[in-house]
Amino acid sequence: MIYLYAFLPILLVLLIMLVLRRGSHEAGFAGWVCGVAIAALAFGLNWDVLKVSQLKGLYLSLNVLAVLWPALVLYYLVDQAGGIRAIALALQEMIPEQGWLLVIQAWMLSALIENLAGFGLPIAIVAPMLILMGVTPVRAVASAAIGHSWAVSMGGMALAFRTMMDLTGMDAAEVFPTAALLLGVSALLTGLAVAFLLGQLRYWRRIVLLSIVVAAVQFLVGWCGLIPLSSFAATIAGIFGGFLLTKRQPGSSRKVTLSPQLRGGLLSYGFLFFCVIIVSLIRPLNQWLSGVRLFSNFPEVATSTGVITAAGPGFIFKPFTHPGVWILFSAVFAAVTLPRVNGFKSAGVRKALKSAFTAGLPASIGTIFMIGLSSLMEHTGMTIIIAQGLSEYVGSIYPLIAPLVGTLGAFATGSNTNSNILFGQMQKGVADLLKISPVVLLAAQTTGGALGSMIAPAKLAVGGSTNSTKGREGDVLRITLPIGIACVLIVGIIALLLR
């Protein structure tokens, strides 16, 4: 029964979003209130634990919101200058097969953006492009959410994966091949799922071929010792491969019309991508910039039932390597350069700020409450109890549900990295108890956490903030949840065979 009590807040969030079709801001608040009540009644919550957990959750929320708000301002600056539409039209000229273009945008372009920024930004940028090409808003957000998820674990310089290796003390070179295999399967599954959603399954042969290429590139780059660059290289190969696989009419031109709107859009987002790539790839520069850190230390707290959270810092904010800071610089850059490129009198900063506020407020509320709930569950032991309950009931077939544990963590926190922090050490402990390879369980954990990105309410809220689905995350979740569960179960079956 204790396992059910621990799971009730998450169940309530799912019911509100899936059955009542409400937004993450309403579901998150209800889940948080439910979590506080259950934690107080059954898990020994006291004032000190509540205060520390919610302060940590708020700091972690600010990490996400530091990306959301600058990203929205940048998006609206470029959009009202015609840049988003111009980029979509340019891609149509490069890949004239509209159906294949839809797949590449939702599957590979979103994955590339995940490598450069993440935090829901791939959905926020790609979904409007799909909408401009006739895809319904809910289906567009769902497609981008599903399409980018395979790249999450090894994206952003493999932050989620490297964090799990650091916490568990495992050798990254030992775990990576198995993780790359499961993530390669995930690339295939998400590609097929995107094609299904967009009504483009006639391209399944190309998707299978391209997913093999992408998986091979990711594996080979990581095998050569460049794990932080493996996903980035794979997405570049995916976009280039998608371009090569396009069928063109004889004599058709491959030239793209470089309009002022397109120049403005490419300049704005190109500046962002250039900054992030430079900061990420030049290791000495990255290490130097990472030296600036902002954090708060928290005291040790304990529930009345004996769950102890050790003293230490909460989220460590590294401003000069955080993508939100570079997105903010890019928004300033866009505000200055767009009028000159397009011949406008002003960039419409006030209008962009107003649009960003309207779109970002519900997403921000949902993010704060969802992450607050996650932090509460972690500090009261509710998260670990759910995972332990799953392992006790399934026994030797635990590898089947190991990815589901990772998915659960990503759903609750909105982050593959946080999921690996929550459950990485536990997965290794279960492997020792059940005499199962920890390599397989950790690979399954990080893959499940990556796939969990497609159902994480916090990410869906950010992704829907640039289109008409804001406040309708429940409708999106109704699409992504069954697909996500199916993908995770297939990965679990493979993990079971590998044990």
Coordinates of C-alpha atoms in Angstrom, one line a residue:
M1 CA 0.0 0.0 0.0
I2 CA 2.9 2.4 0.7
Y3 CA 3.9 2.1 -2.9
L4 CA 0.5 3.3 -4.0
Y5 CA 0.6 6.2 -1.6
A6 CA 3.9 7.3 -3.1
F7 CA 2.6 7.1 -6.6
L8 CA -0.7 9.0 -6.0
P9 CA 0.6 12.5 -6.8
I10 CA 2.0 11.4 -10.2
L11 CA -1.2 9.5 -10.8
L12 CA -3.3 12.6 -10.1
V13 CA -1.1 14.6 -12.5
L14 CA -1.7 12.0 -15.2
L15 CA -5.5 11.9 -14.6
I16 CA -5.8 15.7 -14.7
M17 CA -3.8 16.0 -17.9
L18 CA -5.1 12.9 -19.7
V19 CA -8.7 12.6 -18.6
L20 CA -9.6 16.2 -17.8
R21 CA -7.2 17.6 -20.5
R22 CA -6.0 20.4 -18.4
G23 CA -2.6 22.2 -18.6
S24 CA 0.5 21.4 -16.7
H25 CA 0.1 24.5 -14.5
E26 CA -3.2 23.1 -13.1
A27 CA -2.1 19.5 -13.0
G28 CA 1.3 20.5 -11.4
F29 CA -0.4 22.5 -8.7
A30 CA -2.9 19.8 -7.9
G31 CA -0.1 17.2 -7.8
W32 CA 2.0 19.3 -5.6
V33 CA -0.8 19.8 -3.0
C34 CA -1.6 16.1 -3.1
G35 CA 2.1 15.3 -2.6
V36 CA 2.5 17.6 0.4
A37 CA -0.6 16.1 2.0
I38 CA 0.5 12.5 1.4
A39 CA 4.1 13.2 2.5
A40 CA 2.9 14.8 5.7
L41 CA 0.5 11.9 6.5
A42 CA 2.5 8.9 5.4
F43 CA 6.1 9.9 4.9
G44 CA 7.1 12.0 7.9
L45 CA 7.2 15.4 6.1
N46 CA 8.1 18.3 8.5
W47 CA 8.7 22.0 8.0
D48 CA 12.4 21.8 7.5
V49 CA 12.2 19.1 4.8
L50 CA 9.4 21.0 3.1
K51 CA 11.4 24.3 3.1
V52 CA 14.6 22.8 1.9
S53 CA 13.0 20.6 -0.8
Q54 CA 11.0 23.5 -2.2
L55 CA 13.9 25.9 -2.2
K56 CA 16.0 23.3 -4.1
G57 CA 13.0 22.8 -6.5
L58 CA 12.7 26.5 -7.0
Y59 CA 16.4 26.9 -7.9
L60 CA 16.1 23.9 -10.3
S61 CA 13.0 25.5 -11.8
L62 CA 15.0 28.7 -12.4
N63 CA 17.5 26.6 -14.4
V64 CA 14.7 25.7 -16.8
L65 CA 13.0 29.1 -16.8
A66 CA 16.4 30.8 -17.6
V67 CA 16.1 29.0 -20.9
L68 CA 12.4 29.4 -21.5
W69 CA 12.1 33.2 -21.2
P70 CA 15.0 34.2 -23.4
A71 CA 14.1 31.5 -25.9
L72 CA 10.5 32.9 -26.1
V73 CA 11.8 36.4 -26.6
L74 CA 14.2 35.3 -29.3
Y75 CA 11.5 33.3 -31.0
Y76 CA 9.0 36.1 -31.1
L77 CA 11.6 38.6 -32.3
V78 CA 12.5 36.3 -35.2
D79 CA 8.9 35.3 -35.9
Q80 CA 7.4 38.8 -36.2
A81 CA 10.3 39.6 -38.6
G82 CA 9.2 36.7 -40.8
G83 CA 12.2 34.6 -39.9
I84 CA 10.5 31.4 -38.8
R85 CA 8.4 31.2 -41.9
A86 CA 11.4 32.0 -44.1
I87 CA 13.5 29.2 -42.5
A88 CA 10.6 26.7 -43.0
L89 CA 10.3 27.8 -46.7
A90 CA 14.0 27.4 -47.2
L91 CA 14.0 23.9 -45.9
Q92 CA 11.2 23.1 -48.3
E93 CA 13.4 24.3 -51.1
M94 CA 16.2 22.1 -49.9
I95 CA 14.0 19.0 -49.4
P96 CA 11.1 19.4 -51.8
E97 CA 9.4 16.2 -50.7
Q98 CA 7.1 17.8 -48.1
G99 CA 6.4 14.5 -46.3
W100 CA 10.0 13.6 -45.9
L101 CA 10.8 17.2 -44.9
L102 CA 8.3 16.9 -42.1
V103 CA 10.0 13.8 -40.8
I104 CA 13.5 15.3 -40.9
Q105 CA 12.4 18.4 -39.2
A106 CA 10.6 16.6 -36.3
W107 CA 13.2 13.9 -36.0
M108 CA 16.6 15.2 -36.9
L109 CA 16.4 19.0 -36.7
S110 CA 14.8 18.8 -33.3
A111 CA 17.6 16.5 -32.2
L112 CA 20.2 18.9 -33.4
I113 CA 18.7 21.7 -31.4
E114 CA 18.6 19.4 -28.4
N115 CA 22.3 19.1 -28.7
L116 CA 22.8 22.8 -28.8
A117 CA 20.2 24.1 -26.2
G118 CA 17.7 21.5 -24.9
F119 CA 15.3 22.2 -22.1
G120 CA 12.2 22.0 -24.4
L121 CA 13.6 24.4 -26.9
P122 CA 13.7 21.8 -29.7
I123 CA 9.9 21.5 -29.4
A124 CA 9.4 25.2 -29.1
I125 CA 11.4 25.9 -32.3
V126 CA 10.4 23.0 -34.5
A127 CA 6.7 22.8 -33.8
P128 CA 5.9 26.2 -35.4
M129 CA 7.7 25.1 -38.5
L130 CA 5.6 22.0 -38.7
I131 CA 2.4 24.0 -38.1
L132 CA 3.4 26.4 -41.0
M133 CA 3.5 23.3 -43.2
G134 CA -0.1 22.3 -42.3
V135 CA 0.4 20.0 -39.3
T136 CA -2.1 20.6 -36.5
P137 CA -0.6 22.3 -33.4
V138 CA -1.1 19.4 -31.0
R139 CA 0.3 16.8 -33.5
A140 CA 3.2 19.2 -34.3
V141 CA 4.2 19.5 -30.7
A142 CA 3.8 15.8 -30.1
S143 CA 5.9 15.0 -33.2
A144 CA 8.8 17.3 -32.1
A145 CA 8.6 15.9 -28.5
I146 CA 8.9 12.4 -29.7
G147 CA 11.4 13.1 -32.5
H148 CA 14.1 14.8 -30.4
S149 CA 14.0 12.4 -27.4
W150 CA 16.5 9.8 -28.8
A151 CA 19.2 12.5 -28.7
V152 CA 18.6 13.8 -25.1
S153 CA 20.9 11.5 -23.2
M154 CA 24.0 12.1 -25.3
G155 CA 23.0 15.6 -26.2
G156 CA 24.5 18.7 -24.6
M157 CA 28.0 17.2 -24.4
A158 CA 26.4 14.0 -23.0
L159 CA 25.6 15.8 -19.8
A160 CA 22.9 13.3 -18.6
F161 CA 25.1 10.3 -19.3
R162 CA 28.3 11.8 -17.8
T163 CA 26.4 12.8 -14.7
M164 CA 25.2 9.3 -14.2
M165 CA 28.7 7.9 -14.7
D166 CA 30.2 10.4 -12.1
L167 CA 27.5 9.5 -9.5
T168 CA 27.8 5.7 -9.9
G169 CA 31.5 5.5 -10.3
M170 CA 31.1 3.4 -13.5
D171 CA 33.5 3.6 -16.5
A172 CA 31.8 5.6 -19.2
A173 CA 33.7 3.7 -21.9
E174 CA 32.3 0.4 -20.5
V175 CA 28.7 1.6 -20.4
F176 CA 28.6 3.6 -23.6
P177 CA 28.4 0.8 -26.1
T178 CA 25.3 -0.7 -24.5
A179 CA 23.8 2.8 -24.1
A180 CA 24.6 3.6 -27.7
L181 CA 22.8 0.3 -28.8
L182 CA 19.6 1.1 -26.9
L183 CA 19.7 4.8 -28.0
G184 CA 20.2 3.6 -31.6
V185 CA 17.1 1.5 -31.3
S186 CA 15.3 4.5 -29.8
A187 CA 16.3 6.6 -32.8
L188 CA 14.6 4.0 -35.1
L189 CA 11.5 3.8 -32.9
T190 CA 11.1 7.6 -32.6
G191 CA 11.6 8.1 -36.3
L192 CA 8.9 5.5 -37.1
A193 CA 6.6 7.1 -34.5
V194 CA 7.1 10.6 -36.0
A195 CA 6.3 9.2 -39.5
F196 CA 3.2 7.5 -38.1
L197 CA 2.0 10.7 -36.4
L198 CA 2.6 12.8 -39.5
G199 CA 1.1 10.3 -41.9
Q200 CA 4.4 9.6 -43.6
L201 CA 5.0 5.9 -43.0
R202 CA 5.6 5.4 -46.7
Y203 CA 9.2 6.6 -45.9
W204 CA 9.8 3.8 -43.5
R205 CA 12.7 2.3 -45.6
R206 CA 14.5 5.6 -45.5
I207 CA 13.9 5.9 -41.8
V208 CA 15.3 2.5 -41.2
L209 CA 18.4 3.3 -43.3
L210 CA 18.9 6.7 -41.8
S211 CA 18.5 5.4 -38.2
I212 CA 21.2 2.8 -38.9
V213 CA 23.6 5.5 -40.1
V214 CA 22.8 7.8 -37.2
A215 CA 23.3 4.9 -34.7
A216 CA 26.5 3.9 -36.3
V217 CA 27.9 7.4 -36.3
Q218 CA 27.0 7.9 -32.6
F219 CA 28.6 4.6 -31.7
L220 CA 31.8 5.1 -33.6
V221 CA 32.3 8.7 -32.4
G222 CA 31.8 7.6 -28.8
W223 CA 33.9 4.5 -29.3
C224 CA 36.8 6.7 -30.5
G225 CA 36.7 8.5 -27.1
L226 CA 34.5 11.4 -28.1
I227 CA 31.4 10.5 -26.1
P228 CA 30.4 14.2 -25.6
L229 CA 30.3 14.8 -29.3
S230 CA 28.6 11.5 -30.3
S231 CA 25.0 12.7 -30.5
F232 CA 25.9 16.0 -32.1
A233 CA 27.8 14.1 -34.9
A234 CA 24.9 11.7 -35.3
T235 CA 22.4 14.5 -35.8
I236 CA 24.5 16.2 -38.4
A237 CA 24.8 12.9 -40.2
G238 CA 21.1 12.5 -39.9
I239 CA 20.3 15.9 -41.5
F240 CA 22.9 15.4 -44.2
G241 CA 21.6 11.9 -44.9
G242 CA 18.0 13.2 -45.0
F243 CA 19.1 15.7 -47.7
L244 CA 20.9 13.0 -49.7
L245 CA 17.9 10.6 -49.5
T246 CA 15.5 13.2 -51.0
K247 CA 14.1 12.5 -54.4
R248 CA 14.2 15.4 -56.8
Q249 CA 12.7 16.1 -60.1
P250 CA 15.2 16.0 -63.0
G251 CA 16.6 19.5 -63.6
S252 CA 15.2 20.8 -60.3
S253 CA 17.3 23.5 -58.6
R254 CA 18.9 23.0 -55.1
K255 CA 19.4 26.7 -54.6
V256 CA 17.7 28.5 -51.7
T257 CA 16.3 32.0 -52.1
L258 CA 18.1 34.1 -49.5
S259 CA 15.4 36.7 -48.6
P260 CA 16.0 39.4 -45.9
Q261 CA 13.7 37.4 -43.6
L262 CA 15.7 34.3 -44.1
R263 CA 19.0 36.1 -43.5
G264 CA 17.6 37.6 -40.3
G265 CA 16.3 34.2 -39.0
L266 CA 19.6 32.4 -39.9
L267 CA 21.7 35.2 -38.4
S268 CA 19.7 35.2 -35.2
Y269 CA 19.7 31.4 -34.6
G270 CA 23.1 31.0 -36.2
F271 CA 24.6 33.4 -33.7
L272 CA 23.1 31.2 -30.9
F273 CA 24.3 28.0 -32.4
F274 CA 27.8 29.4 -33.0
C275 CA 28.1 30.6 -29.4
V276 CA 26.9 27.3 -28.0
I277 CA 29.2 25.2 -30.2
I278 CA 32.3 27.4 -29.4
V279 CA 31.6 27.2 -25.7
S280 CA 30.9 23.5 -25.8
L281 CA 33.6 22.2 -28.1
I282 CA 36.6 24.3 -27.0
R283 CA 37.4 22.5 -23.8
P284 CA 39.8 25.0 -22.2
L285 CA 37.3 27.8 -22.8
N286 CA 34.5 25.6 -21.4
Q287 CA 36.4 24.8 -18.3
W288 CA 37.4 28.4 -17.8
L289 CA 33.8 29.7 -18.2
S290 CA 32.5 26.8 -15.9
G291 CA 34.6 28.2 -13.1
V292 CA 32.0 30.8 -12.4
R293 CA 29.4 29.1 -10.3
L294 CA 26.4 30.3 -8.3
F295 CA 24.8 28.0 -5.7
S296 CA 23.4 27.9 -2.2
N297 CA 24.3 25.4 0.5
F298 CA 21.5 23.6 2.3
P299 CA 21.6 21.9 5.7
E300 CA 21.0 18.3 6.3
V301 CA 17.3 17.5 6.9
A302 CA 15.5 14.4 7.9
T303 CA 11.8 13.3 7.9
S304 CA 10.2 11.8 11.0
T305 CA 10.4 8.4 9.3
G306 CA 14.2 8.6 9.1
V307 CA 14.8 9.6 5.4
I308 CA 17.9 11.8 5.5
T309 CA 19.0 14.2 2.9
A310 CA 22.7 15.2 3.4
A311 CA 23.8 18.8 3.5
G312 CA 25.2 20.3 0.4
P313 CA 24.5 22.6 -2.5
G314 CA 21.4 22.5 -4.6
F315 CA 21.5 23.2 -8.3
I316 CA 24.9 24.7 -9.3
F317 CA 24.2 27.4 -11.8
K318 CA 27.1 28.0 -14.3
P319 CA 26.0 31.2 -16.0
F320 CA 28.5 31.3 -18.8
T321 CA 28.0 27.7 -20.0
H322 CA 24.2 27.7 -19.4
P323 CA 22.4 27.8 -22.7
G324 CA 19.9 30.4 -21.3
V325 CA 22.6 33.0 -21.0
W326 CA 23.6 32.5 -24.6
I327 CA 20.0 32.5 -25.8
L328 CA 19.6 35.9 -24.0
F329 CA 22.7 37.2 -25.7
S330 CA 21.3 36.0 -29.0
A331 CA 18.0 37.8 -28.3
V332 CA 19.8 41.0 -27.7
F333 CA 21.9 40.4 -30.9
A334 CA 18.6 39.8 -32.8
A335 CA 17.0 43.0 -31.4
V336 CA 20.0 45.0 -32.7
T337 CA 20.6 43.3 -36.1
L338 CA 17.1 42.4 -37.3
P339 CA 16.0 46.0 -38.1
R340 CA 19.1 46.5 -40.2
V341 CA 18.8 43.2 -42.1
N342 CA 15.1 43.6 -42.8
G343 CA 14.9 47.4 -43.1
F344 CA 12.6 47.8 -40.2
K345 CA 12.5 50.8 -37.9
S346 CA 12.6 48.6 -34.8
A347 CA 12.8 45.0 -33.9
G348 CA 9.5 45.1 -31.9
V349 CA 11.1 44.3 -28.6
R350 CA 8.0 45.5 -26.6
K351 CA 5.7 43.3 -28.6
A352 CA 8.0 40.3 -28.3
L353 CA 8.2 40.7 -24.6
K354 CA 4.4 40.9 -24.3
S355 CA 4.0 37.8 -26.4
A356 CA 6.7 36.0 -24.4
F357 CA 5.0 36.8 -21.1
T358 CA 1.6 35.6 -22.3
A359 CA 3.0 32.3 -23.6
G360 CA 5.5 31.7 -20.8
L361 CA 3.5 32.3 -17.7
P362 CA 1.4 29.1 -17.7
A363 CA 4.5 27.1 -18.7
S364 CA 6.5 28.6 -15.8
I365 CA 3.8 27.9 -13.2
G366 CA 3.6 24.3 -14.4
T367 CA 7.4 23.9 -14.3
I368 CA 7.7 25.3 -10.8
F369 CA 5.0 23.0 -9.3
M370 CA 6.1 19.9 -11.2
I371 CA 9.7 20.3 -10.1
G372 CA 8.7 21.2 -6.6
L373 CA 6.7 18.0 -6.5
S374 CA 9.7 16.0 -7.7
S375 CA 12.0 17.6 -5.1
L376 CA 9.4 16.9 -2.4
M377 CA 9.1 13.2 -3.4
E378 CA 12.9 12.8 -3.5
H379 CA 13.4 14.4 0.0
T380 CA 10.7 12.2 1.6
G381 CA 11.8 9.0 0.0
M382 CA 8.7 8.6 -2.1
T383 CA 10.6 8.4 -5.4
I384 CA 12.9 5.6 -4.2
I385 CA 10.0 3.7 -2.7
I386 CA 8.2 3.6 -6.1
A387 CA 11.4 2.3 -7.8
Q388 CA 12.0 -0.2 -5.1
G389 CA 8.5 -1.4 -5.3
L390 CA 8.8 -2.1 -9.0
S391 CA 12.1 -4.0 -8.5
E392 CA 10.6 -6.2 -5.7
Y393 CA 7.6 -7.2 -7.6
V394 CA 9.3 -8.0 -10.9
G395 CA 12.5 -9.7 -9.6
S396 CA 14.7 -11.3 -12.3
I397 CA 12.8 -9.6 -15.2
Y398 CA 13.6 -6.2 -13.7
P399 CA 15.6 -5.1 -16.8
L400 CA 12.3 -5.0 -18.6
I401 CA 11.1 -2.2 -16.4
A402 CA 14.5 -0.5 -15.8
P403 CA 14.0 2.0 -18.6
L404 CA 10.5 2.7 -17.2
V405 CA 12.2 3.8 -14.0
G406 CA 14.3 6.3 -16.0
T407 CA 11.1 7.5 -17.8
L408 CA 9.4 8.0 -14.5
G409 CA 12.2 10.2 -13.3
A410 CA 12.2 12.3 -16.5
F411 CA 8.4 12.6 -16.3
A412 CA 8.6 13.9 -12.7
T413 CA 11.6 16.3 -13.1
G414 CA 11.4 17.2 -16.8
S415 CA 15.1 16.2 -17.2
N416 CA 17.1 13.1 -18.2
T417 CA 19.9 14.4 -16.1
N418 CA 17.8 14.7 -13.0
S419 CA 16.3 11.2 -13.6
N420 CA 19.8 9.8 -13.7
I421 CA 20.7 11.6 -10.5
L422 CA 17.6 10.2 -8.8
F423 CA 17.8 6.6 -10.0
G424 CA 21.3 6.0 -11.3
Q425 CA 22.8 4.8 -8.0
M426 CA 19.6 2.8 -7.2
Q427 CA 19.8 1.0 -10.6
K428 CA 23.3 0.0 -9.8
G429 CA 22.2 -1.3 -6.4
V430 CA 19.4 -3.3 -7.8
A431 CA 21.9 -4.8 -10.3
D432 CA 24.0 -6.0 -7.4
L433 CA 21.1 -7.4 -5.5
L434 CA 19.6 -9.3 -8.5
K435 CA 23.1 -10.3 -9.9
I436 CA 22.3 -8.4 -13.1
S437 CA 24.9 -6.5 -15.2
P438 CA 25.0 -2.9 -13.9
V439 CA 26.1 -1.9 -17.4
V440 CA 22.7 -3.0 -18.9
L441 CA 20.6 -1.4 -16.1
L442 CA 22.5 1.9 -16.3
A443 CA 22.2 2.0 -20.1
A444 CA 18.5 1.2 -19.8
Q445 CA 18.1 4.0 -17.1
T446 CA 19.6 6.7 -19.3
T447 CA 17.7 5.6 -22.4
G448 CA 14.4 5.5 -20.5
G449 CA 15.2 9.0 -19.2
A450 CA 15.8 10.2 -22.7
L451 CA 12.5 8.7 -24.0
G452 CA 10.8 10.2 -21.0
S453 CA 11.4 13.6 -22.5
M454 CA 8.5 13.1 -24.8
I455 CA 6.0 12.8 -21.9
A456 CA 7.6 15.3 -19.4
P457 CA 4.9 17.9 -18.6
A458 CA 7.6 20.6 -18.0
K459 CA 9.1 20.1 -21.5
L460 CA 5.7 19.9 -23.1
A461 CA 4.8 23.2 -21.5
V462 CA 7.9 24.9 -22.8
G463 CA 7.4 23.3 -26.2
G464 CA 3.8 24.5 -26.4
S465 CA 4.6 28.1 -25.4
T466 CA 5.4 29.2 -29.0
N467 CA 2.1 28.0 -30.4
S468 CA -1.6 27.5 -29.7
T469 CA -1.1 24.4 -27.5
K470 CA -0.1 26.3 -24.4
G471 CA -2.4 25.1 -21.7
R472 CA -3.3 22.0 -23.7
E473 CA -0.4 19.8 -22.7
G474 CA -2.9 17.1 -21.7
D475 CA -3.9 16.7 -25.4
V476 CA -0.3 16.4 -26.4
L477 CA 0.4 13.8 -23.6
R478 CA -2.5 11.7 -24.8
I479 CA -0.5 11.2 -28.0
T480 CA 3.0 10.9 -26.6
L481 CA 2.3 8.7 -23.6
P482 CA 1.2 5.5 -25.4
I483 CA 4.0 5.9 -27.9
G484 CA 6.5 6.6 -25.1
I485 CA 5.4 3.5 -23.2
A486 CA 5.6 1.4 -26.3
C487 CA 9.2 2.6 -27.0
V488 CA 10.3 2.1 -23.4
L489 CA 8.9 -1.5 -23.3
I490 CA 10.7 -2.4 -26.5
V491 CA 14.0 -1.0 -25.0
G492 CA 13.2 -3.0 -21.9
I493 CA 12.8 -6.2 -23.8
I494 CA 16.2 -5.6 -25.4
A495 CA 17.7 -4.9 -22.0
L496 CA 16.2 -8.1 -20.7
L497 CA 17.9 -10.0 -23.5
L498 CA 21.2 -8.3 -22.8
R499 CA 21.3 -9.0 -19.1

